[in-house]
């Protein structure tokens, strides 16, 4: 009984794991605000639905995306960019909810990047089989700001490489409520997500949602 209680407490206690210089995994950091995040997400989705975008090479991504904040990340045949308007509707992206901003700012502070003020939040939705190939995040203007990445729903294997595409990635299992903060010397490291395994999450069903907060402009 006591051991069970201890284990369930350990399970929800935030902890910190260094991934590289400038990159830290804050396990469970978003758990305390998950209800607020999920409620805000439903509002965003109703204004700017998830859609599977096309890469400049003409491939449709397996991950569905939307955005909130002043700038949204988009890709189409003409390239990758940040745009103030949702190309599907022509309207501004939904505003960044306070619950999102506060979480991103506090996670960044916890990781040693005080004063992080994101203007963009890319929201990725993975269903079983969806993946993201190794890439760098380099469409932002200022690489001195970190990226804060929040995982919700089904677990995924996050591939975290190095400065060169050929650097062998380490594998991290990211679970519901885990936050990765990533900046400084590893800001431009290659990374990706392995194909999502089948599963059913109690709050989100057969899906993983990833929020990545950036200072884009
Ligand atoms: C994902 N994340 O976890 C994809 N990029 O669904 C990213 O591409 C990413 O998690 C930069 C920093 C953190 C990330
Ligand atoms: Fe990325």
Tab-separated table of C-alpha atoms and ligand atoms in Angstrom:
chain	number	residue	atom	x	y	z
A	1	UNK	CA	0.000	0.000	0.000
A	2	UNK	CA	2.666	2.484	1.082
A	3	UNK	CA	4.920	1.313	-1.757
A	4	UNK	CA	2.082	1.745	-4.288
A	5	UNK	CA	1.381	5.234	-3.049
A	6	UNK	CA	5.076	6.059	-3.225
A	7	UNK	CA	5.298	4.810	-6.795
A	8	UNK	CA	2.255	6.756	-7.931
A	9	UNK	CA	3.650	9.939	-6.377
A	10	UNK	CA	7.048	9.365	-8.013
A	11	UNK	CA	5.165	8.915	-11.269
A	12	UNK	CA	3.780	12.458	-11.301
A	13	UNK	CA	6.719	14.264	-9.691
A	14	UNK	CA	8.571	16.463	-12.162
A	15	UNK	CA	12.212	15.510	-12.716
A	16	UNK	CA	15.009	16.808	-14.866
A	17	UNK	CA	17.241	14.965	-17.311
A	18	UNK	CA	20.083	16.629	-19.243
A	19	UNK	CA	20.077	15.717	-22.955
A	20	UNK	CA	22.973	17.872	-24.147
A	21	UNK	CA	24.441	21.263	-23.322
A	22	UNK	CA	21.425	23.590	-23.548
A	23	UNK	CA	18.851	20.797	-23.835
A	24	UNK	CA	16.921	19.452	-20.862
A	25	UNK	CA	13.972	17.106	-20.463
A	26	UNK	CA	11.576	18.178	-17.700
A	27	UNK	CA	9.548	15.048	-17.104
A	28	UNK	CA	5.962	15.684	-16.033
A	29	UNK	CA	6.402	19.461	-15.983
A	30	UNK	CA	3.098	20.130	-17.809
A	31	UNK	CA	0.992	17.682	-15.777
A	32	UNK	CA	-0.182	20.302	-13.284
A	33	UNK	CA	-1.724	22.419	-16.078
A	34	UNK	CA	-2.895	19.703	-18.464
A	35	UNK	CA	-6.629	20.408	-18.098
A	36	UNK	CA	-6.121	24.073	-18.999
A	37	UNK	CA	-3.930	23.165	-21.971
A	38	UNK	CA	-6.463	20.688	-23.353
A	39	UNK	CA	-9.362	23.131	-22.955
A	40	UNK	CA	-7.387	25.867	-24.744
A	41	UNK	CA	-6.410	23.424	-27.474
A	42	UNK	CA	-10.071	22.670	-28.239
A	43	UNK	CA	-10.678	26.396	-28.769
A	44	UNK	CA	-7.713	26.738	-31.132
A	45	UNK	CA	-8.733	23.665	-33.129
A	46	UNK	CA	-12.227	25.038	-33.665
A	47	UNK	CA	-10.810	28.254	-35.185
A	48	UNK	CA	-7.835	26.794	-37.042
A	49	UNK	CA	-8.372	23.068	-37.699
A	50	UNK	CA	-5.473	20.624	-37.995
A	51	UNK	CA	-4.369	20.014	-41.581
A	52	UNK	CA	-1.639	17.966	-43.249
A	53	UNK	CA	0.615	20.397	-45.102
A	54	UNK	CA	2.860	19.768	-48.100
A	55	UNK	CA	6.645	20.038	-48.082
A	56	UNK	CA	8.378	22.153	-50.751
A	57	UNK	CA	9.270	18.819	-52.419
A	58	UNK	CA	5.553	18.021	-52.812
A	59	UNK	CA	5.193	15.344	-50.117
A	60	UNK	CA	2.216	15.493	-47.784
A	61	UNK	CA	3.335	15.368	-44.141
A	62	UNK	CA	2.018	12.513	-41.983
A	63	UNK	CA	1.743	14.914	-39.022
A	64	UNK	CA	-1.253	17.298	-39.002
A	65	UNK	CA	-0.531	20.864	-37.864
A	66	UNK	CA	-2.066	24.092	-36.704
A	67	UNK	CA	-0.717	27.155	-34.881
A	68	UNK	CA	-1.509	29.845	-32.377
A	69	UNK	CA	0.261	33.099	-31.620
A	70	UNK	CA	1.314	36.081	-33.707
A	71	UNK	CA	3.123	33.905	-36.222
A	72	UNK	CA	2.399	30.387	-37.447
A	73	UNK	CA	4.812	27.963	-39.113
A	74	UNK	CA	3.601	26.850	-42.536
A	75	UNK	CA	4.953	24.817	-45.407
A	76	UNK	CA	3.769	24.509	-49.013
A	77	UNK	CA	5.291	24.189	-52.481
A	78	UNK	CA	6.933	27.611	-52.124
A	79	UNK	CA	8.842	26.740	-48.914
A	80	UNK	CA	8.826	26.928	-45.118
A	81	UNK	CA	8.003	30.200	-43.384
A	82	UNK	CA	6.225	31.961	-40.543
A	83	UNK	CA	2.997	33.671	-41.521
A	84	UNK	CA	0.671	35.892	-39.453
A	85	UNK	CA	-2.347	34.441	-41.283
A	86	UNK	CA	-3.704	30.920	-41.588
A	87	UNK	CA	-3.531	30.179	-45.329
A	88	UNK	CA	-6.689	28.028	-45.094
A	89	UNK	CA	-8.879	30.859	-43.789
A	90	UNK	CA	-6.897	34.022	-44.511
A	91	UNK	CA	-7.468	35.059	-40.884
A	92	UNK	CA	-4.912	35.628	-38.143
A	93	UNK	CA	-3.949	32.509	-36.173
A	94	UNK	CA	-5.791	32.180	-32.831
A	95	UNK	CA	-4.134	34.163	-30.032
A	96	UNK	CA	-1.765	32.273	-27.771
A	97	UNK	CA	-3.764	31.283	-24.659
A	98	UNK	CA	-2.381	32.551	-21.333
A	99	UNK	CA	-2.045	28.943	-20.094
A	100	UNK	CA	0.270	28.214	-23.042
A	101	UNK	CA	2.460	31.318	-22.558
A	102	UNK	CA	2.796	30.808	-18.822
A	103	UNK	CA	3.836	27.175	-19.192
A	104	UNK	CA	6.411	27.975	-21.898
A	105	UNK	CA	7.864	30.843	-19.921
A	106	UNK	CA	8.118	28.847	-16.688
A	107	UNK	CA	9.642	25.775	-18.365
A	108	UNK	CA	12.238	27.960	-20.087
A	109	UNK	CA	13.046	29.658	-16.778
A	110	UNK	CA	13.416	26.246	-15.095
A	111	UNK	CA	15.902	25.296	-17.812
A	112	UNK	CA	17.962	28.459	-17.396
A	113	UNK	CA	16.415	30.606	-20.139
A	114	UNK	CA	14.660	33.319	-18.129
A	115	UNK	CA	12.676	35.906	-20.090
A	116	UNK	CA	11.479	33.595	-22.882
A	117	UNK	CA	8.540	35.238	-24.612
A	118	UNK	CA	7.243	33.081	-27.480
A	119	UNK	CA	5.361	34.656	-30.388
A	120	UNK	CA	4.626	31.344	-32.135
A	121	UNK	CA	3.291	27.962	-31.098
A	122	UNK	CA	3.277	25.164	-33.673
A	123	UNK	CA	0.862	22.391	-32.725
A	124	UNK	CA	1.564	18.931	-34.156
A	125	UNK	CA	-0.909	16.057	-34.091
A	126	UNK	CA	0.379	12.499	-34.582
A	127	UNK	CA	-1.818	9.479	-35.187
A	128	UNK	CA	-0.355	5.949	-35.188
A	129	UNK	CA	2.217	5.669	-37.982
A	130	UNK	CA	2.837	9.443	-38.221
A	131	UNK	CA	6.484	10.473	-37.932
A	132	UNK	CA	8.794	13.401	-38.370
A	133	UNK	CA	12.080	12.908	-40.158
A	134	UNK	CA	15.339	14.370	-38.836
A	135	UNK	CA	15.430	18.135	-39.256
A	136	UNK	CA	16.772	21.344	-37.755
A	137	UNK	CA	14.526	24.179	-36.572
A	138	UNK	CA	16.068	27.067	-38.447
A	139	UNK	CA	13.232	29.201	-39.783
A	140	UNK	CA	13.324	31.493	-36.734
A	141	UNK	CA	15.099	34.834	-36.844
A	142	UNK	CA	16.945	34.657	-33.554
A	143	UNK	CA	18.616	31.426	-32.453
A	144	UNK	CA	19.474	32.868	-29.034
A	145	UNK	CA	15.927	32.065	-27.855
A	146	UNK	CA	15.264	28.440	-26.884
A	147	UNK	CA	12.414	26.224	-28.076
A	148	UNK	CA	10.001	24.744	-25.553
A	149	UNK	CA	8.336	21.495	-26.603
A	150	UNK	CA	5.375	20.011	-24.718
A	151	UNK	CA	4.205	16.418	-25.271
A	152	UNK	CA	0.593	15.354	-24.621
A	153	UNK	CA	-1.263	12.109	-25.243
A	154	UNK	CA	0.372	8.925	-26.532
A	155	UNK	CA	4.099	8.441	-25.885
A	156	UNK	CA	6.575	8.887	-28.731
A	157	UNK	CA	10.231	8.164	-29.330
A	158	UNK	CA	12.016	11.465	-29.809
A	159	UNK	CA	15.236	11.213	-31.818
A	160	UNK	CA	17.849	13.697	-30.714
A	161	UNK	CA	21.012	13.915	-32.789
A	162	UNK	CA	23.775	16.470	-33.041
A	163	UNK	CA	24.963	19.357	-35.170
A	164	UNK	CA	25.428	17.130	-38.233
A	165	UNK	CA	22.671	15.121	-39.912
A	166	UNK	CA	24.938	12.072	-39.727
A	167	UNK	CA	25.321	12.256	-35.909
A	168	UNK	CA	23.689	9.165	-34.433
A	169	UNK	CA	20.505	10.192	-32.593
A	170	UNK	CA	19.787	9.289	-28.991
A	171	UNK	CA	16.256	8.069	-28.293
A	172	UNK	CA	13.995	9.532	-25.597
A	173	UNK	CA	10.526	8.278	-24.807
A	174	UNK	CA	8.390	11.414	-24.341
A	175	UNK	CA	5.185	10.949	-22.398
A	176	UNK	CA	2.083	12.955	-21.575
A	177	UNK	CA	3.175	16.085	-19.705
A	178	UNK	CA	6.881	15.922	-20.568
A	179	UNK	CA	8.566	19.175	-21.629
A	180	UNK	CA	11.827	19.533	-23.542
A	181	UNK	CA	13.625	22.884	-23.463
A	182	UNK	CA	16.234	23.311	-26.034
A	183	UNK	CA	18.570	26.160	-26.769
A	184	UNK	CA	22.089	27.529	-26.560
A	185	UNK	CA	24.727	25.183	-27.996
A	186	UNK	CA	22.162	22.566	-29.106
A	187	UNK	CA	19.598	24.970	-30.602
A	188	UNK	CA	20.319	23.766	-34.153
A	189	UNK	CA	20.741	20.045	-33.418
A	190	UNK	CA	19.000	17.564	-35.719
A	191	UNK	CA	15.950	15.830	-34.264
A	192	UNK	CA	12.847	13.901	-35.259
A	193	UNK	CA	10.073	11.604	-34.080
A	194	UNK	CA	9.875	7.825	-34.778
A	195	UNK	CA	6.590	6.471	-36.198
A	196	UNK	CA	3.932	6.676	-33.490
A	197	UNK	CA	2.918	3.294	-32.066
A	198	UNK	CA	-0.745	2.311	-31.806
A	199	UNK	CA	-2.376	3.100	-28.487
A	200	UNK	CA	-5.171	4.818	-26.649
A	201	UNK	CA	-4.506	7.698	-24.272
A	202	UNK	CA	-7.104	8.265	-21.497
A	203	UNK	CA	-7.427	12.009	-22.246
A	204	UNK	CA	-6.617	12.195	-25.962
A	205	UNK	CA	-7.448	8.825	-27.490
A	206	UNK	CA	-5.236	7.427	-30.270
A	207	UNK	CA	-3.156	10.600	-30.643
A	208	UNK	CA	-0.074	12.495	-29.603
A	209	UNK	CA	-0.086	16.300	-29.509
A	210	UNK	CA	3.135	18.307	-29.417
A	211	UNK	CA	3.234	22.041	-28.734
A	212	UNK	CA	6.464	23.782	-29.789
A	213	UNK	CA	6.900	27.340	-28.635
A	214	UNK	CA	9.320	29.591	-30.463
A	215	UNK	CA	10.446	33.141	-30.785
A	216	UNK	CA	10.021	33.335	-34.540
A	217	UNK	CA	10.457	37.049	-35.231
B	1	LIG	C1	7.611	16.697	-31.929
B	1	LIG	N1	9.268	18.313	-32.209
B	1	LIG	O1	8.055	16.420	-30.827
B	1	LIG	C2	8.427	17.457	-32.905
B	1	LIG	N2	11.737	20.843	-32.550
B	1	LIG	O2	6.490	16.363	-32.292
B	1	LIG	C3	10.187	19.078	-32.802
B	1	LIG	O3	10.376	19.070	-33.998
B	1	LIG	C4	11.016	19.915	-31.953
B	1	LIG	O4	10.330	18.852	-29.958
B	1	LIG	C5	12.543	21.619	-31.825
B	1	LIG	C6	12.645	21.520	-30.464
B	1	LIG	C7	11.893	20.594	-29.833
B	1	LIG	C8	11.057	19.766	-30.565
B	2	LIG	FE1	11.729	20.537	-34.699
